[in-house]
Amino acid sequence: MPEYLVRCVQQHESFRKAELESLATLAGVEMDFLSYSEDTPFAIVTLPSDAAARTIISRSILTMGIYELWGSGTDHSSLHASVTSRTASRWADYAQASFRFSVDAFQGKRGSAAQRELIDGFRYLGFAGPIRMKDAELHLCIFEEYELFVPGEPKRVFLGRRDGYIPPKKPYSFEAMLDDILEFSTEMLVDEGRMSMWMPTANDEDVEIAIPSHPCLQLVSVCVQPFNKWSRRLLTYRRMPDAEVDKSVAWTKRTKEHGSNADELNAFRRKYFQGFKAPEAETSPGATPFPSETATTGANQATEEVSRQLSDLNIKDEDVKQGAKSE
């Protein structure tokens, strides 16, 4: 079977292999690991086809991409020899195709001039098509892996062909994720089955995140575990039988997203990495802060309300006095 290079993220290392294996099982795809280590973001696997690779990588969150392996080596000379022996028969297929090269250096860095020199080293591939940095028919990536804190040449190099498919990304808020967990639970749990999940909250939040609910799930218990400036709740739900579900209760997912990055989509995450510090008022040096229009309006409304209540009290007092005189 063809060999593929998986470019993983270098974090949550103990989860990466398990994630790929579970996705392969879910897709019904046969996948074998030829090379894997938690110390490197590069793994080599065998897969039946590009379509199988796309299916797996489209649902992965701990990988950055998957590439058909065109060659590997301990230096660039051995890489070129590997590329020639593995793919020489396929070069003609891409002779007139648009193409591009990119460089990915892990624990190392190359300037623009050095990257161009690396790319020029693959002139022997004989590509005569146009160079397109966007939407190219052929995308080849040169991967380099360096020793940590050891300057010099890379210890491993790869050349991979990336398929044109790029997994789509869209904003995904924390609240929408909670709703999806509940919806998934209603579909997978048997009657009377239970599901528990943690939900973090900041202790000083002005507006607390509402505990998510679903018509088919009954909230059984809420257990709070406090920390210094934040807490987490262990929410336990029971899957109600369909006969107990109130059909008149409508359930609407919170799918409307406000923001484009992780901090904007998850208020708790933003506060956590800010150390739960209160936002400072932004005023220019020496300037006298003035109340906002909203604050002024609120104060005026409060004053009018107090005056109205006092007026009512005066009217009631006069009524009482007049009643006493008439008696």
XYZ file of C-alpha atoms in Angstrom:
327
model
C 0.000 0.000 0.000
C 1.131 3.613 -0.562
C 3.035 5.298 2.246
C 1.929 8.645 3.664
C 3.640 11.204 5.866
C 1.402 12.573 8.622
C 2.370 16.028 9.924
C 1.095 16.108 13.516
C 0.976 18.996 15.957
C 3.677 18.733 18.594
C 1.344 18.810 21.585
C -0.963 16.317 23.286
C 1.523 13.747 21.990
C 0.013 10.790 23.835
C -3.348 11.385 22.106
C -2.207 11.653 18.478
C -1.764 7.997 17.576
C -4.963 6.958 19.352
C -6.890 9.629 17.457
C -5.624 8.446 14.061
C -6.325 4.809 14.902
C -9.872 5.592 16.021
C -10.547 7.648 12.872
C -9.262 4.821 10.687
C -11.537 2.369 12.498
C -14.485 4.746 12.148
C -13.882 5.066 8.402
C -13.314 1.341 7.959
C -9.839 2.021 6.559
C -6.854 -0.268 7.030
C -3.924 1.757 8.361
C -0.548 0.616 9.675
C 2.122 2.723 11.371
C 5.599 2.290 9.893
C 7.164 5.037 12.003
C 5.826 6.913 15.028
C 7.357 8.655 18.042
C 5.982 11.173 20.502
C 9.260 13.108 20.160
C 8.589 14.080 16.545
C 5.570 15.457 14.656
C 6.251 13.220 11.648
C 4.670 9.783 11.358
C 4.695 7.394 8.409
C 1.628 5.245 7.757
C 0.303 3.025 4.990
C -3.149 3.678 3.534
C -5.055 2.240 0.573
C -5.490 5.521 -1.337
C -5.606 9.307 -1.302
C -9.351 9.091 -0.673
C -8.741 7.084 2.496
C -6.156 9.638 3.613
C -8.650 12.473 3.047
C -11.344 10.672 5.011
C -9.117 10.254 8.057
C -7.462 13.662 8.060
C -10.737 15.554 7.541
C -11.842 14.675 11.091
C -8.497 14.921 12.863
C -7.721 17.804 15.226
C -4.166 16.796 16.159
C -2.716 16.736 12.639
C -1.773 19.559 10.291
C -1.843 17.545 7.078
C -1.146 14.270 5.331
C 1.168 13.830 2.340
C 1.962 11.006 -0.031
C 5.561 10.150 0.826
C 7.817 10.750 -2.176
C 11.105 10.289 -0.350
C 12.978 10.398 2.953
C 16.543 10.461 4.192
C 18.982 11.581 6.849
C 20.239 14.434 4.624
C 19.281 16.062 1.351
C 21.565 13.869 -0.746
C 19.887 10.708 0.512
C 16.497 12.391 0.090
C 17.137 13.030 -3.616
C 18.211 9.417 -4.076
C 15.051 8.224 -2.336
C 12.808 10.478 -4.439
C 14.409 9.215 -7.644
C 14.024 5.546 -6.750
C 10.447 5.881 -5.491
C 8.804 8.274 -7.958
C 10.839 8.582 -11.189
C 8.149 6.740 -13.127
C 5.538 9.331 -12.102
C 7.339 12.550 -12.999
C 5.922 12.566 -16.535
C 2.378 12.598 -15.119
C 3.012 16.078 -13.697
C 5.239 17.455 -16.471
C 2.723 20.129 -17.583
C 0.760 20.505 -14.344
C 0.838 23.691 -12.298
C 2.934 23.187 -9.193
C 4.374 24.744 -6.068
C 6.931 23.876 -3.397
C 6.874 24.745 0.293
C 9.292 24.161 3.169
C 8.368 23.053 6.701
C 11.266 23.069 9.173
C 10.595 21.626 12.639
C 12.832 23.001 15.435
C 14.775 24.888 12.780
C 14.480 27.806 10.402
C 15.582 28.664 6.882
C 15.531 32.065 5.249
C 13.947 32.761 1.873
C 17.236 32.386 0.006
C 17.984 29.043 1.668
C 14.471 27.805 0.878
C 14.846 28.739 -2.793
C 18.140 26.846 -2.887
C 16.444 23.733 -1.493
C 13.633 23.981 -4.030
C 16.052 24.502 -6.926
C 17.667 21.206 -5.942
C 14.586 19.415 -7.320
C 14.928 20.775 -10.866
C 15.658 17.263 -12.078
C 11.952 16.435 -11.634
C 11.441 18.210 -14.964
C 8.245 20.101 -14.188
C 7.484 22.507 -17.052
C 4.063 23.720 -15.940
C 3.295 27.131 -14.419
C 4.188 27.914 -10.825
C 1.103 28.756 -8.787
C 1.277 29.551 -5.118
C -2.494 29.088 -4.858
C -4.623 26.213 -6.164
C -1.691 24.422 -7.783
C -2.380 20.973 -9.223
C 0.752 19.601 -7.565
C 1.917 20.707 -4.126
C 5.203 19.267 -2.881
C 6.477 20.041 0.603
C 10.043 19.635 1.859
C 10.089 18.681 5.547
C 13.137 19.083 7.769
C 13.549 17.910 11.346
C 16.340 19.416 13.444
C 17.784 18.464 16.800
C 16.558 20.709 19.600
C 19.097 23.426 20.504
C 21.670 21.880 18.145
C 22.519 24.147 15.179
C 23.536 22.587 11.909
C 21.973 20.337 9.309
C 18.656 18.522 9.842
C 18.677 14.957 11.130
C 15.757 13.834 8.921
C 14.240 15.177 5.698
C 11.145 14.210 3.705
C 9.406 15.140 0.477
C 5.636 14.768 0.413
C 2.875 15.384 -2.116
C -0.175 17.024 -0.682
C -3.544 16.248 -2.145
C -5.620 19.228 -3.223
C -8.216 18.664 -0.485
C -7.969 20.980 2.520
C -10.307 20.217 5.440
C -12.733 23.130 5.889
C -12.647 25.126 9.098
C -15.401 27.182 10.653
C -15.921 28.999 13.958
C -16.924 26.630 16.749
C -17.872 28.178 20.068
C -17.786 26.556 23.488
C -21.570 26.797 23.864
C -22.159 25.167 20.467
C -19.811 22.349 21.458
C -21.860 21.683 24.609
C -25.034 21.539 22.524
C -23.417 19.071 20.130
C -22.364 16.840 23.034
C -25.953 16.719 24.278
C -27.312 16.006 20.801
C -24.770 13.222 20.311
C -25.733 11.767 23.699
C -29.421 11.646 22.835
C -28.619 9.629 19.703
C -26.146 7.199 21.276
C -27.483 6.605 24.803
C -29.998 3.870 25.507
C -33.062 4.657 27.617
C -32.050 5.435 31.218
C -28.422 5.694 30.101
C -26.299 8.426 31.650
C -23.727 10.894 30.392
C -21.370 13.058 32.458
C -19.211 15.953 31.294
C -17.147 18.732 32.843
C -18.079 22.380 32.257
C -15.588 25.043 33.446
C -16.744 28.398 34.792
C -14.995 31.472 36.152
C -15.874 32.270 39.764
C -16.139 36.017 39.103
C -18.153 35.873 35.896
C -20.828 38.556 35.710
C -22.907 36.478 33.318
C -22.582 32.795 34.035
C -22.733 30.254 31.228
C -26.105 28.569 31.434
C -26.113 24.841 32.038
C -26.996 23.289 28.668
C -30.258 21.397 28.378
C -31.996 19.098 25.923
C -35.636 17.909 25.860
C -34.528 14.260 25.768
C -32.091 14.572 28.679
C -32.821 15.098 32.362
C -30.192 16.862 34.452
C -29.593 14.480 37.355
C -26.830 16.171 39.336
C -24.425 19.112 39.336
C -21.214 18.662 41.335
C -18.935 21.681 41.695
C -15.170 21.398 42.159
C -13.754 24.832 43.093
C -10.214 25.938 42.335
C -8.522 29.277 42.948
C -10.285 31.599 40.522
C -12.364 29.133 38.581
C -14.472 26.058 39.094
C -15.653 23.133 37.079
C -19.011 21.442 37.224
C -19.593 17.766 36.684
C -22.936 17.601 34.893
C -24.739 14.264 34.770
C -27.689 13.680 32.451
C -30.169 10.813 32.107
C -31.516 9.761 28.725
C -35.279 9.786 29.131
C -37.411 7.244 27.271
C -39.240 8.752 24.314
C -42.539 8.308 26.166
C -41.362 10.764 28.851
C -40.111 13.423 26.437
C -42.270 16.520 26.229
C -42.816 16.907 22.493
C -43.958 20.504 22.932
C -40.539 21.614 24.160
C -38.523 23.014 21.287
C -34.756 22.657 21.266
C -32.605 25.150 19.392
C -28.871 24.754 18.983
C -26.729 27.800 19.661
C -25.186 27.708 16.215
C -24.692 31.429 15.710
C -21.007 32.142 16.234
C -19.615 35.515 17.213
C -15.882 35.629 16.541
C -13.224 33.961 14.456
C -10.551 32.805 16.921
C -10.426 30.690 20.062
C -10.454 33.626 22.502
C -13.473 35.256 20.863
C -15.397 31.984 20.763
C -14.620 30.888 24.327
C -14.867 33.544 27.026
C -13.643 31.170 29.745
C -10.509 30.329 27.752
C -9.744 34.029 27.292
C -10.143 34.769 30.995
C -8.114 31.695 31.974
C -5.055 32.720 29.954
C -5.428 36.323 31.152
C -5.214 35.110 34.743
C -8.834 36.173 35.407
C -7.724 39.803 35.618
C -10.403 42.455 35.575
C -10.262 44.560 32.385
C -8.772 48.004 32.989
C -10.639 51.086 31.867
C -9.000 52.685 28.864
C -8.623 56.421 29.525
C -6.008 58.791 28.240
C -3.431 60.079 30.786
C -4.722 63.061 32.734
C -8.200 62.790 31.309
C -11.205 63.027 33.586
C -13.495 60.058 33.101
C -17.079 60.967 32.260
C -20.025 58.655 32.720
C -21.199 57.000 29.557
C -24.534 57.852 27.989
C -25.888 54.479 29.071
C -24.755 55.002 32.652
C -26.251 58.522 32.716
C -29.546 57.270 31.351
C -29.590 54.486 33.923
C -28.916 56.943 36.752
C -31.700 59.263 35.567
C -34.127 56.370 35.370
C -33.172 55.280 38.882
C -33.711 58.825 40.192
C -37.127 59.045 38.536
C -38.109 55.681 40.020
C -37.100 56.768 43.530
C -39.021 60.034 43.130
C -42.110 58.170 41.988
C -41.947 55.822 44.968
C -41.546 58.762 47.377
C -44.474 60.506 45.730
C -46.623 57.413 46.228
C -45.608 57.264 49.866
C -46.579 60.949 50.388
C -49.966 60.353 48.802
C -50.589 57.370 51.037
C -49.539 59.351 54.141
C -51.977 62.151 53.285
C -54.767 59.623 52.741
C -54.080 58.138 56.156
C -54.129 61.583 57.824
C -57.401 62.580 56.138
C -58.957 59.303 57.174
C -57.927 59.877 60.770
C -59.483 63.391 60.816
C -62.775 62.161 59.393
C -63.010 59.604 62.169
